[in-house]
Short mmCIF file of C-alpha atoms in Angstrom, two decimals:
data_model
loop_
_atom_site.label_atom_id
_atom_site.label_comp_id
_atom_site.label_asym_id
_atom_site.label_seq_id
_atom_site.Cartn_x
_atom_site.Cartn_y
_atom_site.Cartn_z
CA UNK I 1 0.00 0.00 0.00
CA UNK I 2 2.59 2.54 0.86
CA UNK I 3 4.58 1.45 -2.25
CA UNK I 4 1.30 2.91 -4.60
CA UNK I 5 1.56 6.06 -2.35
CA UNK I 6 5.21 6.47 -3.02
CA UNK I 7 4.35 5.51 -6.87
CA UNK I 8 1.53 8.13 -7.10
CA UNK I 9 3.86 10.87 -5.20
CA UNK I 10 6.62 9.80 -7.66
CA UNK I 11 4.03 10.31 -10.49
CA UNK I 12 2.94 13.36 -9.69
CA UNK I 13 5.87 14.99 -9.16
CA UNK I 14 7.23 13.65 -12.49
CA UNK I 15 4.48 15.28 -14.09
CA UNK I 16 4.94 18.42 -12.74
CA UNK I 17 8.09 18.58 -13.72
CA UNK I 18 7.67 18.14 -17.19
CA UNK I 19 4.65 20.86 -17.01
CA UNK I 20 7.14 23.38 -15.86
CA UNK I 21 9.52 22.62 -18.15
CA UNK I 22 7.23 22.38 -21.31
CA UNK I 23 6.20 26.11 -20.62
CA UNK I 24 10.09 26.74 -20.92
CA UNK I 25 10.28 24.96 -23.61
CA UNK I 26 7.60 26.27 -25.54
CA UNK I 27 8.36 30.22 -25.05
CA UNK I 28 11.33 29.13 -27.45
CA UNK I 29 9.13 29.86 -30.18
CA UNK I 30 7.38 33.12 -29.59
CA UNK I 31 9.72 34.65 -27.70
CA UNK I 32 12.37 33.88 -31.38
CA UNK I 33 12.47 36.80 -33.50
CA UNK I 34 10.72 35.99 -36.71
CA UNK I 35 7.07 35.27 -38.38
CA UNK I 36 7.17 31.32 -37.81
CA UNK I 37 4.36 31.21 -40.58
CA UNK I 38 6.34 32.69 -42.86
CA UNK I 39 9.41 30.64 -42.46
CA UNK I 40 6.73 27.74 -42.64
CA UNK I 41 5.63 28.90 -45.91
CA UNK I 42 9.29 29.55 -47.38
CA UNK I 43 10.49 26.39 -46.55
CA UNK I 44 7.58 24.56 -48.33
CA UNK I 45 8.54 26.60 -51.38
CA UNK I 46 6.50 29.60 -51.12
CA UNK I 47 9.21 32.54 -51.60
CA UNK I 48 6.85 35.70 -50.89
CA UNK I 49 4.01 34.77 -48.94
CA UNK I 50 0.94 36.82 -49.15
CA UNK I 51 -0.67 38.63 -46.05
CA UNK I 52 -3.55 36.42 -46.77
CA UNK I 53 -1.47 33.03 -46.72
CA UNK I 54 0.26 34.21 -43.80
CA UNK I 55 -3.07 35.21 -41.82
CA UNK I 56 -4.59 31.52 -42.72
CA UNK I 57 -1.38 29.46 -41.65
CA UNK I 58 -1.12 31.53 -38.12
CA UNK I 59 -5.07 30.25 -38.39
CA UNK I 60 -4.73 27.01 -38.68
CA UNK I 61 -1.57 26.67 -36.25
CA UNK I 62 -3.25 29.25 -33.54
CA UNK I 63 -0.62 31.40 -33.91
CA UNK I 64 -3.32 34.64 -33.85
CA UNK I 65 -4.60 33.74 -30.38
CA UNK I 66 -3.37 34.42 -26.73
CA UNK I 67 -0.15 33.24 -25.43
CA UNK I 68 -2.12 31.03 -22.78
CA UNK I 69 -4.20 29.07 -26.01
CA UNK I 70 -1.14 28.96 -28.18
CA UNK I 71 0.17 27.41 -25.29
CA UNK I 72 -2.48 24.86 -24.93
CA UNK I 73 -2.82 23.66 -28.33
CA UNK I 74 0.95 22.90 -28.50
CA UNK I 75 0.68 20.65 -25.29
CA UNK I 76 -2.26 19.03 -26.68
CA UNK I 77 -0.17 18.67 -29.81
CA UNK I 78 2.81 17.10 -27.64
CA UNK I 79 0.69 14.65 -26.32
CA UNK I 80 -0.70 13.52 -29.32
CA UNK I 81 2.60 13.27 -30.99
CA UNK I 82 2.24 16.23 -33.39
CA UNK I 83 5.92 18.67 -32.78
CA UNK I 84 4.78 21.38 -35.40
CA UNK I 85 6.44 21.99 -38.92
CA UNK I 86 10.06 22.51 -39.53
CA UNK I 87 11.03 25.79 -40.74
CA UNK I 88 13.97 24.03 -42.74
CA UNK I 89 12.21 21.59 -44.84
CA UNK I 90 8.54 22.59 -44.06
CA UNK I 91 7.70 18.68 -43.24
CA UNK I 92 6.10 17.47 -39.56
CA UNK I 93 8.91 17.54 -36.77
CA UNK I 94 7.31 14.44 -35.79
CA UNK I 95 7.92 12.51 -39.32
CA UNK I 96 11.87 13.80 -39.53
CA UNK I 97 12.24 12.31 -35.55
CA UNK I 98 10.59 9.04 -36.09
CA UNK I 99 12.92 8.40 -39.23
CA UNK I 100 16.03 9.10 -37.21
CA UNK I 101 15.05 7.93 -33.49
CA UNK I 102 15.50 3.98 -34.05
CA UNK I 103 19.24 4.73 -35.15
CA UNK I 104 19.75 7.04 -31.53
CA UNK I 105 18.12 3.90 -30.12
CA UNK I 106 20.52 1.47 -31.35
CA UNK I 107 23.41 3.24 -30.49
CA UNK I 108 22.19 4.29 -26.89
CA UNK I 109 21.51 0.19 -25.94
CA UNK I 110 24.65 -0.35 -27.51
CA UNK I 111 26.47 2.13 -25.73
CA UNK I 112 24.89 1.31 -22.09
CA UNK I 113 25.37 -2.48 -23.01
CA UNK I 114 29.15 -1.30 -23.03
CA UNK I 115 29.52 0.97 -20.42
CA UNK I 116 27.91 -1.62 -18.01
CA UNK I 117 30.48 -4.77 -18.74
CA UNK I 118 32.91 -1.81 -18.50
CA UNK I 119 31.91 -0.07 -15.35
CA UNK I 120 31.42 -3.91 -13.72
CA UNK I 121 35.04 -5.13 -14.46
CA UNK I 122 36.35 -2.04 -13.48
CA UNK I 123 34.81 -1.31 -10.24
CA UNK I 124 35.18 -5.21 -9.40
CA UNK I 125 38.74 -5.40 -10.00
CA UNK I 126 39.31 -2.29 -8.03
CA UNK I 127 37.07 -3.41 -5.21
CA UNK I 128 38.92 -7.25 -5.17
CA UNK I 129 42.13 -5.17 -4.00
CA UNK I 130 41.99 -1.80 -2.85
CA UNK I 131 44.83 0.42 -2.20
CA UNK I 132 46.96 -1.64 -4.23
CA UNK I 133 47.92 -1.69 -7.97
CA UNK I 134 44.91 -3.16 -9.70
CA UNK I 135 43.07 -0.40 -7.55
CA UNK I 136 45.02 2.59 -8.51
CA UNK I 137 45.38 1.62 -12.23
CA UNK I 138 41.58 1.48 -12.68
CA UNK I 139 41.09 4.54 -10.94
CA UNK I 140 44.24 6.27 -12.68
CA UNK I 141 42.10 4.62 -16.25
CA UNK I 142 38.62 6.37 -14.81
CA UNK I 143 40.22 9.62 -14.25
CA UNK I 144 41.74 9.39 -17.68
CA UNK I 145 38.10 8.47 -19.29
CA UNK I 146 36.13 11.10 -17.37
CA UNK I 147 39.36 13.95 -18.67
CA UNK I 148 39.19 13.65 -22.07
CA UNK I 149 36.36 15.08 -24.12
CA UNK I 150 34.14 12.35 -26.50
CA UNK I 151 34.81 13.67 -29.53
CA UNK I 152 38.67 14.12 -28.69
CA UNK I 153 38.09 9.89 -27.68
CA UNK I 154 35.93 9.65 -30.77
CA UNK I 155 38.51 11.46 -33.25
CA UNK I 156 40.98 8.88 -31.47
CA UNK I 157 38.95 6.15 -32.76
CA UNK I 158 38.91 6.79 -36.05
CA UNK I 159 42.41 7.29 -36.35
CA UNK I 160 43.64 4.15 -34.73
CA UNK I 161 40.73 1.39 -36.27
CA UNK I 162 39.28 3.54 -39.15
CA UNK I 163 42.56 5.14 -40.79
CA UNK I 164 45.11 2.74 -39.14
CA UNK I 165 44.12 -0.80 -39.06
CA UNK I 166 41.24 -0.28 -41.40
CA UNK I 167 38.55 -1.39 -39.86
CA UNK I 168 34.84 0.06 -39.62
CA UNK I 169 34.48 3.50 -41.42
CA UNK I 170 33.81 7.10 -40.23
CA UNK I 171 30.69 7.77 -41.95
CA UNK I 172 28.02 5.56 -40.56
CA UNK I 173 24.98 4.21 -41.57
CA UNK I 174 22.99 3.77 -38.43
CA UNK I 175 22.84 -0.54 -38.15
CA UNK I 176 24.14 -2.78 -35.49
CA UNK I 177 26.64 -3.50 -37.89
CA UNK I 178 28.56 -0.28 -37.59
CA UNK I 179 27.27 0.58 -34.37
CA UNK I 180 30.39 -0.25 -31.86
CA UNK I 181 32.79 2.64 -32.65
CA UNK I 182 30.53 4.78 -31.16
CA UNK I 183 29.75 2.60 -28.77
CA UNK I 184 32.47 2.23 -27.74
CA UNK I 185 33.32 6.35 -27.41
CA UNK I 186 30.25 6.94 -25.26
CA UNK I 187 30.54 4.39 -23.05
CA UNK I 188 34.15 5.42 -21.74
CA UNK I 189 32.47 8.04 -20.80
CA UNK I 190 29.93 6.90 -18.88
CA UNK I 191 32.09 4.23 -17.53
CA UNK I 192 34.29 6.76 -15.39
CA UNK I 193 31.84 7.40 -12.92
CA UNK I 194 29.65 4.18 -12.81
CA UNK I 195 32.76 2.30 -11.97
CA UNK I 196 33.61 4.60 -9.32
CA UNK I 197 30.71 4.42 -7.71
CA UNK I 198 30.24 0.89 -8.04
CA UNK I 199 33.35 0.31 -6.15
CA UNK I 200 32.74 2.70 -3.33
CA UNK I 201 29.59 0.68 -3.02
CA UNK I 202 31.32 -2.82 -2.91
CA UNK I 203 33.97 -1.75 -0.48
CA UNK I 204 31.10 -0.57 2.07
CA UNK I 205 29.29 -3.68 1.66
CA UNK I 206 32.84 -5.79 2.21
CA UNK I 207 33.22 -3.77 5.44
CA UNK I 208 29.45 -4.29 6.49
CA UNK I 209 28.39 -6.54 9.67
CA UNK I 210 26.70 -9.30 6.30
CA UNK I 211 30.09 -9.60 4.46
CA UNK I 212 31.54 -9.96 7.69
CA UNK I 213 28.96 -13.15 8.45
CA UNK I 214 29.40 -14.73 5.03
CA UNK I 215 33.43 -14.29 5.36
CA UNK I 216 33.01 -16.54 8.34
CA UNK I 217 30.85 -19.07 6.71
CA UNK I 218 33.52 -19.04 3.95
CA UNK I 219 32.91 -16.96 1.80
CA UNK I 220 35.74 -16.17 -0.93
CA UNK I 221 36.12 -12.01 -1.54
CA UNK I 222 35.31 -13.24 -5.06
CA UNK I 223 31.96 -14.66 -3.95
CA UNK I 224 31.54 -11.80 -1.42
CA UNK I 225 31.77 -9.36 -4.58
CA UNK I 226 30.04 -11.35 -7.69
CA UNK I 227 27.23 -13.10 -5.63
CA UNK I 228 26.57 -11.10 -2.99
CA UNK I 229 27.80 -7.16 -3.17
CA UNK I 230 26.75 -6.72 -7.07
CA UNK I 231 23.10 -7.20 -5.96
CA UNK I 232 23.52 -5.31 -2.77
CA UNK I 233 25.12 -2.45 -4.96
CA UNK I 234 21.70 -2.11 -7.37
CA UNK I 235 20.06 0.60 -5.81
CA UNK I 236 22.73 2.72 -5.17
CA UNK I 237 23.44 2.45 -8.98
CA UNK I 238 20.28 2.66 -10.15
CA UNK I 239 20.28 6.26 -10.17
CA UNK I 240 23.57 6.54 -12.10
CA UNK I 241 21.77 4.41 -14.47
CA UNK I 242 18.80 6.24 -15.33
CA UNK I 243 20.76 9.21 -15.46
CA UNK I 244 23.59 7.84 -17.68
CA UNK I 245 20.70 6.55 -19.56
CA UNK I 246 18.89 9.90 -19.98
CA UNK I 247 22.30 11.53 -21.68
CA UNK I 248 22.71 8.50 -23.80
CA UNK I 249 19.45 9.20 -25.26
CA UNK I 250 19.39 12.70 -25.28
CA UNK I 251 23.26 14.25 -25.28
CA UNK I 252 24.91 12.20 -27.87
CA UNK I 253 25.10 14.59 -30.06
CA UNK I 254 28.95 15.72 -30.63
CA UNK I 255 29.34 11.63 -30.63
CA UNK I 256 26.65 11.32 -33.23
CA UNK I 257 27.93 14.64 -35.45
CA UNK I 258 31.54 13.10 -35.60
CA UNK I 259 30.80 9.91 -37.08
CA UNK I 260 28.12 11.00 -38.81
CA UNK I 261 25.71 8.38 -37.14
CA UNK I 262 22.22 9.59 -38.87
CA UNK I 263 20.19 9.88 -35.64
CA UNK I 264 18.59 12.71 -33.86
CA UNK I 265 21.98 14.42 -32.62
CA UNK I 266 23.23 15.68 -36.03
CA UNK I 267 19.80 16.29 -37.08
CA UNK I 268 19.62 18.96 -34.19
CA UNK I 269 22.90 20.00 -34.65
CA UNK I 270 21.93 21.18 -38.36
CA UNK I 271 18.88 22.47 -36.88
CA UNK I 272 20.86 24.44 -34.21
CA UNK I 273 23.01 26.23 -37.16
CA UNK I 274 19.77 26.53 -39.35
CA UNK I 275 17.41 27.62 -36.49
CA UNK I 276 15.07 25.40 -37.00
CA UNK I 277 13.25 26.27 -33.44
CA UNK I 278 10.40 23.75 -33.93
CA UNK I 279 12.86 20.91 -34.16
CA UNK I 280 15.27 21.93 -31.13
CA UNK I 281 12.05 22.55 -29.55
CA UNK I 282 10.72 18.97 -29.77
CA UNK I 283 14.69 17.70 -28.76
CA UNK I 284 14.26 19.42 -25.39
CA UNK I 285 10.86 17.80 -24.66
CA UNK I 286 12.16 14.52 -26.16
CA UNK I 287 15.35 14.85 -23.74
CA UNK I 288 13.30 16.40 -20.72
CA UNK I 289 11.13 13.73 -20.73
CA UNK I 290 14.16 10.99 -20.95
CA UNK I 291 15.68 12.62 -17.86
CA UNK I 292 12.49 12.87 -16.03
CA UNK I 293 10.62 9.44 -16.52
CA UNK I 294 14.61 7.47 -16.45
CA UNK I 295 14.63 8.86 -12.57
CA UNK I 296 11.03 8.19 -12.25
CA UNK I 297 11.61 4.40 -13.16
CA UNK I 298 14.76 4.39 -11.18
CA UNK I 299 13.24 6.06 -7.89
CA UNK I 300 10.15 3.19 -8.21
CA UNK I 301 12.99 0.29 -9.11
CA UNK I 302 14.72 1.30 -5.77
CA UNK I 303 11.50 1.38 -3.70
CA UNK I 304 10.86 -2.36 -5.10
CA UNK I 305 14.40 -3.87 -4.47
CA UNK I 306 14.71 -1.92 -1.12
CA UNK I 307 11.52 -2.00 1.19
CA UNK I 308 13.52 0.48 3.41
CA UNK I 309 12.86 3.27 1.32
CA UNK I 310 8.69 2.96 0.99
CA UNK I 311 9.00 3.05 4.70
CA UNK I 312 10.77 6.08 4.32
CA UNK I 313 8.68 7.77 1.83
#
């Protein structure tokens, strides 16, 4: 019972959250200098549009009425999956995203696939012996990851395996196929901190009164950390997770742009230089959203695996 309260609270405040933000997000467009109708009408090929065509497109996408009904019939239109028209190429925002979204969402499982087998071998091997030379190298290797910028690690890549050893090219087609360079680039990145943190976690569960009861039943420090402190370590990760999970789906855009992976970061990249509001308007909602309902999954995942925090809630 008090895990539905904590859901509903958890709900609630999600949607809040994205309420406030949408109003942010959607003052990006009247608050842009510019007629959007007209930059409607000149990307679909009309080069001087008349008063009169102007008038009936501001009509028909309530762009005559008050801020607080303009307002409205873009959230309605957010919900029902309609973004507007791009001022580019004239087309529904909606249309150009769903053509490009399946190759973002190959490369983000591929990429958290990665960072987790990473993260995990890391923060395990620096866990099995800390303070000593397996520890410091993987934390020396972390610090390294987390220094250098992704496209720096992604320019790297393509001159060692692309230009060097010849294998895999630079400009991408979006399949599974091609998929790991990239991969492989953002999840170094994410891999810094989630190994980190996973072995802060595994060292306070060696040192806890449990490990300490399973030692003396014994327990190898192997065991201790694969069958016993990986599980204990979930919730503390889980947060990590959806957050690391959130940027993979909505921040990969420098990765994306380098290796010209044809998903939704170079598309609003071109949009940024073009000003193509309408399009960086529907990014924001589509990465707002993956920030908001990732925690919102994570915060209800945690309450599940660990009863302790319902009874806090």
């Amino acid at each position: 019972m008090r895990l539905l309260v904590l859901a509903r609270r958890r709900v609630v405040e999600a949607v809040l959250t994205l309420l406030g933000a949408s109003v942010l997000i959607w003052a990006l467009l009247p608050l842009a200098p510019g007629d959007p109708a007209r930059m409607i009408l000149v990307a679909q090929g009309v080069p001087e549009p008349t008063p009169e065509q102007i008038g009936d497109l501001e009509q028909t996408l309530h762009l005559d009425r008050s801020a607080p009904e303009q307002y409205a019939h873009w959230l309605w239109g957010v919900l029902r999956g309609d973004l507007g028209l791009s001022f580019v190429s004239g087309r529904p925002v909606a249309g150009e995203f769903a053509e490009r979204l399946p190759a973002t969402l190959i490369l983000a499982s591929a990429a958290l696939v990665l960072a987790l087998v990473l993260s995990i071998a890391l923060g395990v091997i620096a866990a099995r012996s800390p303070r000593r030379w397996p520890d410091h190298g993987t934390r020396w290797l972390a610090l390294v990851f987390t220094s250098v910028p992704s496209f720096v690690v992604a320019l790297l890549l393509i001159q060692v395996f692309v230009v060097g050893f010849g294998v895999g090219k630079a400009a991408l087609d979006g399949t599974w196929a091609q998929v790991w360079l990239p991969a492989i680039c953002l999840a170094v990145g994410l891999s810094d901190s989630w190994s980190r943190l996973l072995r802060a976690n595994l060292l306070a569960f060696l040192e806890s009164p449990t490990a300490a009861v399973l030692r003396a039943r014994g327990a190898s420090r192997w065991r201790l950390l694969w069958r016993h402190g990986l599980p204990n370590s979930a919730v503390p990760s889980l947060h990590a997770l959806a957050v690391g999970t959130a940027v993979l789906l909505g921040g990969a855009t420098v990765v994306e742009t380098v290796f010209t992976w044809p998903g939704l970061g170079a598309y609003v990249v071109e949009s940024v230089k073009t000003r193509d509001l309408p399009v960086i308007q529907a990014f924001t909602v589509f990465a707002t959203a993956s920030y908001v309902l990732s925690s919102l999954v994570a915060d209800l995942l945690s309450a599940v695996i660990d009863r302790r925090i319902e009874v806090a809630a």
